[in-house]
PDB file of C-alpha atoms and ligand atoms in Angstrom:
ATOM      1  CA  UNK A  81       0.000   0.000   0.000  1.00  0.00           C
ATOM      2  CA  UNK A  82       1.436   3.412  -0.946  1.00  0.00           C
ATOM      3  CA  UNK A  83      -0.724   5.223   0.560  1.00  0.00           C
ATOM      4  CA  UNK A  84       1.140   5.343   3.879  1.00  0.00           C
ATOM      5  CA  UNK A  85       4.275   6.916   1.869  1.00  0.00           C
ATOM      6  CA  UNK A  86       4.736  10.239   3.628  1.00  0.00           C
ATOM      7  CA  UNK A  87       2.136  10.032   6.114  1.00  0.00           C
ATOM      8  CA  UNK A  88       2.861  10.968   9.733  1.00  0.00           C
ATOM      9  CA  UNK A  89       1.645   9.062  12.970  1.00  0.00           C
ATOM     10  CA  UNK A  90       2.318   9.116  16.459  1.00  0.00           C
ATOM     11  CA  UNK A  91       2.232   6.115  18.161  1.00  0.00           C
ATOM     12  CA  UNK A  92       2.161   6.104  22.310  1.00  0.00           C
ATOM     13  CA  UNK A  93       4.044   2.604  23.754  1.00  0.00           C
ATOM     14  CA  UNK A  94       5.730   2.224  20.267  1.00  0.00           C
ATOM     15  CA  UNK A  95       8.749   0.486  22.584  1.00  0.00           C
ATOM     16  CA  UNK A  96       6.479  -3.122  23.158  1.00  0.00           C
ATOM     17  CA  UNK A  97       3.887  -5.142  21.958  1.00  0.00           C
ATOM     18  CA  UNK A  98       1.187  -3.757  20.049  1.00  0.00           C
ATOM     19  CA  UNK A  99       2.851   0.099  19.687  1.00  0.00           C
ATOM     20  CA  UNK A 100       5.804  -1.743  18.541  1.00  0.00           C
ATOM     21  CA  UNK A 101       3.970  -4.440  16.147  1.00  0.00           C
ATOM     22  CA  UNK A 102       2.204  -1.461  14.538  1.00  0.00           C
ATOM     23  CA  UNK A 103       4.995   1.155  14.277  1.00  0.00           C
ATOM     24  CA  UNK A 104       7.279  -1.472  12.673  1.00  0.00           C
ATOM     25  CA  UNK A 105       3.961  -1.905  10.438  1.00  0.00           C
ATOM     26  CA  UNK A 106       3.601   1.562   9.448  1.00  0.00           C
ATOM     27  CA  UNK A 107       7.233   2.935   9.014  1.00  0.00           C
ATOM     28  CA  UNK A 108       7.467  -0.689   6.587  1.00  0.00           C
ATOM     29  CA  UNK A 109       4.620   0.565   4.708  1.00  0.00           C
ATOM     30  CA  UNK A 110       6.783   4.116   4.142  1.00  0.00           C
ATOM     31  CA  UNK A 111       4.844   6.214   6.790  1.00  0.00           C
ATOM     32  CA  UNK A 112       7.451   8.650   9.163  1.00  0.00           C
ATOM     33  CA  UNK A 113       5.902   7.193  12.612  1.00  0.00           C
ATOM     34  CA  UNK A 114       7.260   8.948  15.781  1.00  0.00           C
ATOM     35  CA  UNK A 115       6.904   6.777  18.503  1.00  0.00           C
ATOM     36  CA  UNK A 116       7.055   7.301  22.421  1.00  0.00           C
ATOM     37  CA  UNK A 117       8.476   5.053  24.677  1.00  0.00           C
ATOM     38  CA  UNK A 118       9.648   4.743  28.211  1.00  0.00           C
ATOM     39  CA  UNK A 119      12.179   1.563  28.772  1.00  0.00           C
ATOM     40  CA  UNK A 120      15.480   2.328  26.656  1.00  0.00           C
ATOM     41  CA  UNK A 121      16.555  -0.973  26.065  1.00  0.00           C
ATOM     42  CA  UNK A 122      12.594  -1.518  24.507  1.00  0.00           C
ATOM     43  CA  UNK A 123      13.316   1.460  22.124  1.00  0.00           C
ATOM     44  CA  UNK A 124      16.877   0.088  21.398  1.00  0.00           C
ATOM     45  CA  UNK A 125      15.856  -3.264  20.721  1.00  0.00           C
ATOM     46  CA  UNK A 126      12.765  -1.459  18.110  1.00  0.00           C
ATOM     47  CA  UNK A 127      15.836   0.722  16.755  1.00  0.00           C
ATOM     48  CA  UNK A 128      17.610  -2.163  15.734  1.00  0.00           C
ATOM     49  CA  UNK A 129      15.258  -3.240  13.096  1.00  0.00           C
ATOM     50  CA  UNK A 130      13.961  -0.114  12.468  1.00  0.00           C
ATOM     51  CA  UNK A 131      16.472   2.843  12.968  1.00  0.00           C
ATOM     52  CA  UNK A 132      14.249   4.791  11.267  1.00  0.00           C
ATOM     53  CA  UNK A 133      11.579   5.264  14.076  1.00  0.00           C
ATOM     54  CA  UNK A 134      11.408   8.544  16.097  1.00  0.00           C
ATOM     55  CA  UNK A 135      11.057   7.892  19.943  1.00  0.00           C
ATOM     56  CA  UNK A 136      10.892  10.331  22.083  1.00  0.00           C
ATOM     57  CA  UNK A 137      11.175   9.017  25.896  1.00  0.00           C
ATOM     58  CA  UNK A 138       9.092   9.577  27.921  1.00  0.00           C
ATOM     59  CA  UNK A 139       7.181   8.095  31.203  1.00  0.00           C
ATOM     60  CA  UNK A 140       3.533   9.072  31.520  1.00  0.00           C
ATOM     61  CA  UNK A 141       2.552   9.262  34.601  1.00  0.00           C
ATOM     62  CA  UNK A 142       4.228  12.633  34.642  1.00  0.00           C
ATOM     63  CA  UNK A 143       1.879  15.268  33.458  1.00  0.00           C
ATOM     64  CA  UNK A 144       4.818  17.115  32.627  1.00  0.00           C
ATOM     65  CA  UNK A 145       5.892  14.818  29.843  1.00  0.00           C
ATOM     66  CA  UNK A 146       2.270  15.528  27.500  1.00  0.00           C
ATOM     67  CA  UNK A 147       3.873  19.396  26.863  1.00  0.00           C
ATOM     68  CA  UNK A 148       7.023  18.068  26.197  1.00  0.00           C
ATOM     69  CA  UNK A 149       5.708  15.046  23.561  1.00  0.00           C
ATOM     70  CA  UNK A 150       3.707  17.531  21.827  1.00  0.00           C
ATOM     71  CA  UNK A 151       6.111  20.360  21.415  1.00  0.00           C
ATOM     72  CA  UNK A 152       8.766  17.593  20.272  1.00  0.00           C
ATOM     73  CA  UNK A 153       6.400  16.239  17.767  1.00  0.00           C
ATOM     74  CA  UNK A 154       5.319  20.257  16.570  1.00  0.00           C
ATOM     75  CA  UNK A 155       9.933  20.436  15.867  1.00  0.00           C
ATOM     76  CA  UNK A 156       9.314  17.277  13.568  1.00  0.00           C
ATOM     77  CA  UNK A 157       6.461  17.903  11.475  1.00  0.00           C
ATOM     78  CA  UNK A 158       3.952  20.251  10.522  1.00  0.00           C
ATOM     79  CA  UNK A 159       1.114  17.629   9.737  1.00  0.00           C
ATOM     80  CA  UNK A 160       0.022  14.397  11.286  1.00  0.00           C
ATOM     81  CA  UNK A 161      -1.944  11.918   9.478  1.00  0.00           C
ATOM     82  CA  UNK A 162      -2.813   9.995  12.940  1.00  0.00           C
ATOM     83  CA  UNK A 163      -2.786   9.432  16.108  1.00  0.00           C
ATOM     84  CA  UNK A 164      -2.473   5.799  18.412  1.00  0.00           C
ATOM     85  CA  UNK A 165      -2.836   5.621  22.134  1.00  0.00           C
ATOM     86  CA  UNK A 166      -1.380   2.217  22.479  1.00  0.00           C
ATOM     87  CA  UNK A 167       0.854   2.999  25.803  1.00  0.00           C
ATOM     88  CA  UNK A 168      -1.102   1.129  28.921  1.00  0.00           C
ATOM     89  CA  UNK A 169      -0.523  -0.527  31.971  1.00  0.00           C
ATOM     90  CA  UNK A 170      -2.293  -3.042  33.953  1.00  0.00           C
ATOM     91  CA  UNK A 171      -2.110  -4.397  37.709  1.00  0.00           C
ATOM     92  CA  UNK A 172      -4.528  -7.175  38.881  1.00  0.00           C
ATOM     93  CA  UNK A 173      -6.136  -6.734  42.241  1.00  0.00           C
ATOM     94  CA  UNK A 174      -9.579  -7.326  43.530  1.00  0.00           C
ATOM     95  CA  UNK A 175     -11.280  -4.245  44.315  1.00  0.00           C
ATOM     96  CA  UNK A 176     -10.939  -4.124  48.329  1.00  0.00           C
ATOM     97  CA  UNK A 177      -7.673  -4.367  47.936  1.00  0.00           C
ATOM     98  CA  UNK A 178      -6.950  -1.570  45.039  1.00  0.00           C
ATOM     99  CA  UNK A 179      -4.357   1.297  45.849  1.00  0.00           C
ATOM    100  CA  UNK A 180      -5.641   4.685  44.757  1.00  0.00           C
ATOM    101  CA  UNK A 181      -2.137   4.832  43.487  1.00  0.00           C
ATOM    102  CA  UNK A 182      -2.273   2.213  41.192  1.00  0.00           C
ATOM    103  CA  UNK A 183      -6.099   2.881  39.312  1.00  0.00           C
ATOM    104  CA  UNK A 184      -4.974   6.448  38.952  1.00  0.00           C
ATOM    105  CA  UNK A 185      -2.026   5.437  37.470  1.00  0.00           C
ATOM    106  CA  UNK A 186      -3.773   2.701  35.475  1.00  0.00           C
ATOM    107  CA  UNK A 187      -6.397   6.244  34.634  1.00  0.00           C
ATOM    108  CA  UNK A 188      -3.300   8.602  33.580  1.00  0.00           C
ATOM    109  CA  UNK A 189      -1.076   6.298  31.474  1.00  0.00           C
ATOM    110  CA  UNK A 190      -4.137   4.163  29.839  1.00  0.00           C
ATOM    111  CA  UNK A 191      -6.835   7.232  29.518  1.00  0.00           C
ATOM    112  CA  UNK A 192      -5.078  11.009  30.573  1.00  0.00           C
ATOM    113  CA  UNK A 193      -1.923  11.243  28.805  1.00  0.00           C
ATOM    114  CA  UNK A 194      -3.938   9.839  25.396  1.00  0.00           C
ATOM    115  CA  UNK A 195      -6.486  12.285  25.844  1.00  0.00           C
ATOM    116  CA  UNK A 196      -4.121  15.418  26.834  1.00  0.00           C
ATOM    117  CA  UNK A 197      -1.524  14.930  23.717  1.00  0.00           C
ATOM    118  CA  UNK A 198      -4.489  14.091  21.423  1.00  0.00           C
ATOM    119  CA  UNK A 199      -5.812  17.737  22.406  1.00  0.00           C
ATOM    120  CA  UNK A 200      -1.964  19.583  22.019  1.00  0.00           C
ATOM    121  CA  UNK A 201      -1.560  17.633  18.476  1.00  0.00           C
ATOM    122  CA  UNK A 202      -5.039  18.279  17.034  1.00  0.00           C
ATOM    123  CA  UNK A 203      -4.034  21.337  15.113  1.00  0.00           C
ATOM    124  CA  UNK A 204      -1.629  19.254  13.053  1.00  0.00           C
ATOM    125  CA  UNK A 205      -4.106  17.025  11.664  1.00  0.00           C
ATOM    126  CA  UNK A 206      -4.731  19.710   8.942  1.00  0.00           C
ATOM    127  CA  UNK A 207      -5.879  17.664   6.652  1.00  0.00           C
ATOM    128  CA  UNK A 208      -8.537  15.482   8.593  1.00  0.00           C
ATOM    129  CA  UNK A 209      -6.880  12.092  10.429  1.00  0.00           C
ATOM    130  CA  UNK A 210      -7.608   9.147  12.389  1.00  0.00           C
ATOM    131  CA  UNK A 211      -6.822   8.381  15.728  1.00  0.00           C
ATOM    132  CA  UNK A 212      -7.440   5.244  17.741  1.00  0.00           C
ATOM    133  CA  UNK A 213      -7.456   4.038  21.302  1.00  0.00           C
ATOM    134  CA  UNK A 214      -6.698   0.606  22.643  1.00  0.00           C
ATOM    135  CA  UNK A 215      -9.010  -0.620  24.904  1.00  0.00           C
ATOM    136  CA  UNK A 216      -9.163  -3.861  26.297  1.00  0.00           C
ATOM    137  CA  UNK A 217     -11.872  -6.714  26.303  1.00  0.00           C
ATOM    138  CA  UNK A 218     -11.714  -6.507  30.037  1.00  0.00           C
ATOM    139  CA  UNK A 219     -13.588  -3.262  29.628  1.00  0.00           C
ATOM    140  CA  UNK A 220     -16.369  -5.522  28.702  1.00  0.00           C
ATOM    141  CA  UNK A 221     -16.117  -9.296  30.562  1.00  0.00           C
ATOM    142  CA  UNK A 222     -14.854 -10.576  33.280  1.00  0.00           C
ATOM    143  CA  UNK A 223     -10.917 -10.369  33.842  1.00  0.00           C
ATOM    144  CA  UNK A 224      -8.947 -13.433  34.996  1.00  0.00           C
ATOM    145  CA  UNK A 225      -7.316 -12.071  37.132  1.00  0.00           C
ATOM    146  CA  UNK A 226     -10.010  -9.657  38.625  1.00  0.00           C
ATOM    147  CA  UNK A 227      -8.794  -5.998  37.890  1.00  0.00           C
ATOM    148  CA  UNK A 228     -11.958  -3.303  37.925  1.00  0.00           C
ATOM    149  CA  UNK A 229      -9.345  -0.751  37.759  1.00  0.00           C
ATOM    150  CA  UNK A 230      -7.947  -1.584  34.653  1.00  0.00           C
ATOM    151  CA  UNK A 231     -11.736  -2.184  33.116  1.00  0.00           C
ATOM    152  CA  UNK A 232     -12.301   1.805  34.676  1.00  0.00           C
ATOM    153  CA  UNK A 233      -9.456   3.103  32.398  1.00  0.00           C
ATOM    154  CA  UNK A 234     -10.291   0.861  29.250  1.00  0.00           C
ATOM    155  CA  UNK A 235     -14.045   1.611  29.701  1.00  0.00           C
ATOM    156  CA  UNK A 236     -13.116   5.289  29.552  1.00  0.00           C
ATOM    157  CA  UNK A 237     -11.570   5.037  26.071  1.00  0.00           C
ATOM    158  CA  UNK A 238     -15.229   3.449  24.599  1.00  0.00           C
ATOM    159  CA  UNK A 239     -16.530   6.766  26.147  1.00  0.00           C
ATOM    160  CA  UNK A 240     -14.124   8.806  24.641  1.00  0.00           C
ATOM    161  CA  UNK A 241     -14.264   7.261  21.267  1.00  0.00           C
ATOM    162  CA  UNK A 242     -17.943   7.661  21.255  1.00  0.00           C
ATOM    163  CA  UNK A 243     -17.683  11.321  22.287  1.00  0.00           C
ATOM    164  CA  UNK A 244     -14.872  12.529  20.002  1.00  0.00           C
ATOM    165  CA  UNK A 245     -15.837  11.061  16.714  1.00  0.00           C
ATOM    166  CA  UNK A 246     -19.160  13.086  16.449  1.00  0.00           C
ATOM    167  CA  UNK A 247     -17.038  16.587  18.010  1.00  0.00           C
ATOM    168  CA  UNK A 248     -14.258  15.731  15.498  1.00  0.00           C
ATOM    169  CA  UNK A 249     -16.225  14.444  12.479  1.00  0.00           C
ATOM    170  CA  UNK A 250     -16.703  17.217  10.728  1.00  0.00           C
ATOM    171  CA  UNK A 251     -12.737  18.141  10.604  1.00  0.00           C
ATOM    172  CA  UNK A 252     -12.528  15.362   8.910  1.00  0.00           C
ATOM    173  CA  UNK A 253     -10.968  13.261  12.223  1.00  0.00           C
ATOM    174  CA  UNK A 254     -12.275   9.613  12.387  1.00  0.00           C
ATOM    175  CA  UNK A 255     -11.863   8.185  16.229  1.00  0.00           C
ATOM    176  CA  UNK A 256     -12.195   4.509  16.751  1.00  0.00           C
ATOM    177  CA  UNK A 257     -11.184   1.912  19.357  1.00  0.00           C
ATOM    178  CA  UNK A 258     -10.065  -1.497  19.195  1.00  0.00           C
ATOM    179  CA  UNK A 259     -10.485  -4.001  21.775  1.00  0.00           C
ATOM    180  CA  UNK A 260      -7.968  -6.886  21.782  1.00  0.00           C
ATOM    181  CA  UNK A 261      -8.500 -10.085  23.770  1.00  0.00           C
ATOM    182  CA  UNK A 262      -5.079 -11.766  24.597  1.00  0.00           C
ATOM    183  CA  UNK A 263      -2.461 -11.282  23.135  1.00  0.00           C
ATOM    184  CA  UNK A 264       0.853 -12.149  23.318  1.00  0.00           C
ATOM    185  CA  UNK A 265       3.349  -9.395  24.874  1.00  0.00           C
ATOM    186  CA  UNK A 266       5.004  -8.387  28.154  1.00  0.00           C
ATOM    187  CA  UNK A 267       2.468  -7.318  29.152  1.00  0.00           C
ATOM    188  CA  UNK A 268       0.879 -10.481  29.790  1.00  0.00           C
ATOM    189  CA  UNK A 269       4.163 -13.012  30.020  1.00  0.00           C
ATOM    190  CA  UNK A 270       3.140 -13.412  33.687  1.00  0.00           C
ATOM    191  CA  UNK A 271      -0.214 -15.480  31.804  1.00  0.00           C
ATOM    192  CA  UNK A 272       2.331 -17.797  29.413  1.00  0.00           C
ATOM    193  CA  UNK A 273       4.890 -18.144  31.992  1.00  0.00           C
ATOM    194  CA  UNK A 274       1.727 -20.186  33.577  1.00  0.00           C
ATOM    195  CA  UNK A 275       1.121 -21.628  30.230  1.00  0.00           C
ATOM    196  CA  UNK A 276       0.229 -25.079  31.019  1.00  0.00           C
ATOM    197  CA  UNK A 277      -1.455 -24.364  34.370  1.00  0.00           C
ATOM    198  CA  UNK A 278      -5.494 -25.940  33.778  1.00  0.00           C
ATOM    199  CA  UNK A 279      -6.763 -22.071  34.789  1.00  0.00           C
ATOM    200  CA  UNK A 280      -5.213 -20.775  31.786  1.00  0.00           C
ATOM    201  CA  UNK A 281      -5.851 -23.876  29.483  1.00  0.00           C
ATOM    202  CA  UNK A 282      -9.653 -23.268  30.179  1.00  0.00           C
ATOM    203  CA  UNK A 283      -9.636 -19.786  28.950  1.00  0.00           C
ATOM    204  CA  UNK A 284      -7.592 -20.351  25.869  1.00  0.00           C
ATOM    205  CA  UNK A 285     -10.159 -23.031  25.195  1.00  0.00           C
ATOM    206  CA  UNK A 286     -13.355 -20.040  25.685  1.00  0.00           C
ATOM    207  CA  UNK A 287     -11.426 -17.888  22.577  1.00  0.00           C
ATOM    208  CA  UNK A 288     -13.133 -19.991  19.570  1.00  0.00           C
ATOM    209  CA  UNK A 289     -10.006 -19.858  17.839  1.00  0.00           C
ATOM    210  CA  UNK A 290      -8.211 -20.983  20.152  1.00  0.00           C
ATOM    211  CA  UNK A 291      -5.539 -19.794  20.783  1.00  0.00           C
ATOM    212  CA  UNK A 292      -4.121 -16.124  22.108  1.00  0.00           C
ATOM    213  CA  UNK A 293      -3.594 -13.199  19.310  1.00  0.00           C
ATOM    214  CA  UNK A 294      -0.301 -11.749  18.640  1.00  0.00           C
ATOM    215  CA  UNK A 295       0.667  -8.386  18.281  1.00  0.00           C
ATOM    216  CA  UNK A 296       0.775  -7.962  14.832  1.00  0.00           C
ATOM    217  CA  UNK A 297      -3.003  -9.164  14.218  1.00  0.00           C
ATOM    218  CA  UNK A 298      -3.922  -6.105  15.823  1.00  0.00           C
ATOM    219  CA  UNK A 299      -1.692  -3.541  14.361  1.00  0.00           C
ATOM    220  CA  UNK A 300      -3.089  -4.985  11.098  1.00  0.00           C
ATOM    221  CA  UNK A 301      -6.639  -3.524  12.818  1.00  0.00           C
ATOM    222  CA  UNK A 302      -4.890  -0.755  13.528  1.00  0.00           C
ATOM    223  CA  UNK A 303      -3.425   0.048   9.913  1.00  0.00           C
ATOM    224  CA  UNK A 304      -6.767  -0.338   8.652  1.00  0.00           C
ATOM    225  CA  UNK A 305      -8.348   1.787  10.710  1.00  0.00           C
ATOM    226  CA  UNK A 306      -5.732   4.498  10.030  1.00  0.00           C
ATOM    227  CA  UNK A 307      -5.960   3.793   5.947  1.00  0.00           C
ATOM    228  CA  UNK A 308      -8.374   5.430   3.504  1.00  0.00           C
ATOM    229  CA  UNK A 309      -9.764   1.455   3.214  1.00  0.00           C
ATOM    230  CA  UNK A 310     -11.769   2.710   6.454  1.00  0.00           C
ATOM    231  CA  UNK A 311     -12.315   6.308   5.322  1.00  0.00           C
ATOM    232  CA  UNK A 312     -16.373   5.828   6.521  1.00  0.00           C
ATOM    233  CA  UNK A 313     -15.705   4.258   9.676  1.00  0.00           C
ATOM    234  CA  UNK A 314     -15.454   6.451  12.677  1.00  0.00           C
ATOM    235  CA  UNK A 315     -17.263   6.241  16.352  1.00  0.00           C
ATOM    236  CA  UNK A 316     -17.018   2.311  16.465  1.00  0.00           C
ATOM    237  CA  UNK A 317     -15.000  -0.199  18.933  1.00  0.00           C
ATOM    238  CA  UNK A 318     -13.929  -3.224  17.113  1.00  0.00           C
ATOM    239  CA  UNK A 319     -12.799  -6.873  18.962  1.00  0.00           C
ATOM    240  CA  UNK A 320     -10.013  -8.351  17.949  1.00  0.00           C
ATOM    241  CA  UNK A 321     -10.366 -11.068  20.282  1.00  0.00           C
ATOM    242  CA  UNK A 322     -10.556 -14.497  18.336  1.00  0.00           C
ATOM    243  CA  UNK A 323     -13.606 -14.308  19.094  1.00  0.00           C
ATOM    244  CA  UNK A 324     -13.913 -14.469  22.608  1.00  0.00           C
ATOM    245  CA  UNK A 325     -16.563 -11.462  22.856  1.00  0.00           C
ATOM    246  CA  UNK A 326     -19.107 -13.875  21.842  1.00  0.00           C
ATOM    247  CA  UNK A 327     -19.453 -15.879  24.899  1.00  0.00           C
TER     248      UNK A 327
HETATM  249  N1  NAP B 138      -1.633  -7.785  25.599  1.00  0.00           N
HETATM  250  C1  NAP B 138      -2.933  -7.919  25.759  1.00  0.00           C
HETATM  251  O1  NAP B 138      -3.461  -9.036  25.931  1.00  0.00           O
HETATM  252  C2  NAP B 138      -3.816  -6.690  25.737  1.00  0.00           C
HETATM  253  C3  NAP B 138      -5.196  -6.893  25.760  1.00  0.00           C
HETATM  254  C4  NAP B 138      -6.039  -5.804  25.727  1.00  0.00           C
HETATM  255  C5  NAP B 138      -5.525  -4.531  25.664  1.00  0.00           C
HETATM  256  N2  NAP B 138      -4.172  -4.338  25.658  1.00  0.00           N
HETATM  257  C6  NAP B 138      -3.702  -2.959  25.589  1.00  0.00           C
HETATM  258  O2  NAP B 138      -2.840  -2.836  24.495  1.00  0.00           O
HETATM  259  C7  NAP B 138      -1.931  -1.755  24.725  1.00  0.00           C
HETATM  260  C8  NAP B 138      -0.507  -2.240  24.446  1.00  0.00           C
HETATM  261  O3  NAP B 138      -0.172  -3.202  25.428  1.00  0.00           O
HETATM  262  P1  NAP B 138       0.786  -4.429  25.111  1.00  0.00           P
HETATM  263  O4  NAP B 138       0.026  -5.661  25.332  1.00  0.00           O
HETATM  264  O5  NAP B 138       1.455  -4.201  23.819  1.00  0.00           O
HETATM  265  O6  NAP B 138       1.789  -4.317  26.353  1.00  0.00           O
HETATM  266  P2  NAP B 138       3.347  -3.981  26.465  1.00  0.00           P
HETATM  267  O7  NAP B 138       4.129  -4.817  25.538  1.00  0.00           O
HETATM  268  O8  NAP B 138       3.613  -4.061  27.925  1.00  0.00           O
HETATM  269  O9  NAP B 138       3.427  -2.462  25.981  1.00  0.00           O
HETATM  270  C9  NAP B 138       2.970  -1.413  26.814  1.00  0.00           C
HETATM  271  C10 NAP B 138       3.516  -0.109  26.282  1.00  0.00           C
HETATM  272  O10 NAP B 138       3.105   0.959  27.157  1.00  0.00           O
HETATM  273  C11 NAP B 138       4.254   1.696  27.552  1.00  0.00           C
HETATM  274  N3  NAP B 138       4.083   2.201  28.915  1.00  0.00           N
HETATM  275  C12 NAP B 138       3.614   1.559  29.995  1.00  0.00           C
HETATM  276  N4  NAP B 138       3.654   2.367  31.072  1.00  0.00           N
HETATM  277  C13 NAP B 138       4.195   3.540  30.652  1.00  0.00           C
HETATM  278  C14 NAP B 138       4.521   4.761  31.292  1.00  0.00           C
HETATM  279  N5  NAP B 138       4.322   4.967  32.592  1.00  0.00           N
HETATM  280  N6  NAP B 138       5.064   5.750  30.556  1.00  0.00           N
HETATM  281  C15 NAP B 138       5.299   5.575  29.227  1.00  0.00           C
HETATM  282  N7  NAP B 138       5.017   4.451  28.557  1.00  0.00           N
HETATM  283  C16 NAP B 138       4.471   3.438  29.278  1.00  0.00           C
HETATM  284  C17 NAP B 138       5.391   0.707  27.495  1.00  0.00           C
HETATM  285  O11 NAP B 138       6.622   1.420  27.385  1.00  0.00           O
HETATM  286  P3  NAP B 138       8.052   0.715  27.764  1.00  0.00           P
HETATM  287  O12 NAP B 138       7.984  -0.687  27.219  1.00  0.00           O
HETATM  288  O13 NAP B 138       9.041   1.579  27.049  1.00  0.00           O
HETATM  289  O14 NAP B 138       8.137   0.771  29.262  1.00  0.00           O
HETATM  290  C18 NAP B 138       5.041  -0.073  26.243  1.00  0.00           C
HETATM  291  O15 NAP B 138       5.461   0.607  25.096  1.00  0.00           O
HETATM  292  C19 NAP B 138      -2.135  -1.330  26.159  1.00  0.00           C
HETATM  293  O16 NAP B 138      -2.945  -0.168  26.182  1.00  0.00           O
HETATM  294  C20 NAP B 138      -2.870  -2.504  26.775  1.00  0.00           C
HETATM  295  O17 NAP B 138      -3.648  -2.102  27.872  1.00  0.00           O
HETATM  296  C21 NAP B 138      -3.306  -5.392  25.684  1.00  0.00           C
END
């Protein structure tokens, strides 16, 4: 697809997993994809097969750090094609037993720091754009391991996709969501490092395919949903679950 040639996208969490999967994706398919990250060996070992990438490091919990992402990314480019919120965090806990620390962190890295650098960048999509969030199906079923916190920040994004695409439609700005199921990154090695434990057996077999998804299945979502292929699709969450939202 050539239609990525020249394009510019910002990708939050482009260091691991699915921010990683998708701005390998994108900068393969020509795009200029400026990527934040916190861990420096996780942007190091994404610089290695793709020196091209633009991180700029960052952690977000610190409010501090939106200004400084957006003002970086105003010194790189004047337009931006799109915008992913893929940077999140997770900690299991049932709800007695939940820190405030930890849900508002799980609130400002999964839901505020999306939301604030969306809001500084807006201006550069010029030209219309898309932007997605990453929820989670946890915002939706029941989590193994219980973690209500985590389903408060992913919940949010729904909400947030649903608001912005009708405030934002008519500049031409499509927002969308996707929901993965599992999938495969360090973010959940604690699950496979359990592989063959029964409790994790049983839920692979609830996903009708099967198995758990990896990374790159959803930045394919994603790359679609940032493409002209989607061009009338805007306000909707999508699964990309193997299934598993059907019961
Ligand atoms: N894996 C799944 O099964 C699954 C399912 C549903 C939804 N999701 C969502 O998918 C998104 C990507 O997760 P993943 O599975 O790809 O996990 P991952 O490999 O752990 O990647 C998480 C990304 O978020 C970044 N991040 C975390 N805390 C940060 C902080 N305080 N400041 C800056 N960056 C921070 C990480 O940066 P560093 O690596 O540089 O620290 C990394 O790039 C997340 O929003 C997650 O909630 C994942």
């Amino acid at each position: 697809m050539d239609e990525f040639k020249g394009k510019v996208f910002l990708i939050t969490g482009g260091s691991s997993g699915i921010g990683r999967a998708s701005s390998l994706m994108l900068s393969k398919e020509g795009a200029k994809v400026i990527a934040t990250g916190r861990d420096d060996s996780h942007m190091m070992e994404v610089l290695e097969i793709d020196p091209t990438i633009d991180f700029i490091k960052s952690d977000l919990r610190d409010e501090n750090s939106y200004k400084v992402i957006v003002n970086r990314v105003f010194e790189k480019t004047d337009v931006l094609n799109g915008f992913v919120h893929c940077a999140g965090v997770t900690y299991p806990e049932p709800c007695e037993t939940f820190r405030l620390r930890e849900v508002k962190e799980m609130l400002t890295v999964n839901v505020l720091s999306g939301f604030e650098i969306l809001k500084g960048v807006l201006s550069l999509m010029k030209k219309g754009g898309s932007v997605v969030f990453i929820s989670s199906i946890d915002a939706f079923y029941k989590s193994t391991p219980p973690s209500s916190g985590y389903a408060l920040a992913k919940g949010s994004l729904i909400s947030l996709t649903n608001a912005l695409a009708p405030e934002l439609g008519e500049r031409e700005i499509r927002v969308n969501a996707v929901i993965p199921g599992l999938i495969r990154t360090r973010m959940t090695e604690d699950f496979f490092a359990e592989e063959f434990s029964a409790k994790n057996e049983e839920l692979l077999k609830r996903i009708p395919l099967k198995r758990e998804g990896k990374p790159e299945e959803v930045a394919s979502l994603i790359k679609f949903l940032l493409s002209e292929e989607s061009s009338y699709i805007t306000g909707t969450s999508i699964f990309c679950d193997g299934g598993y939202h059907t019961g």
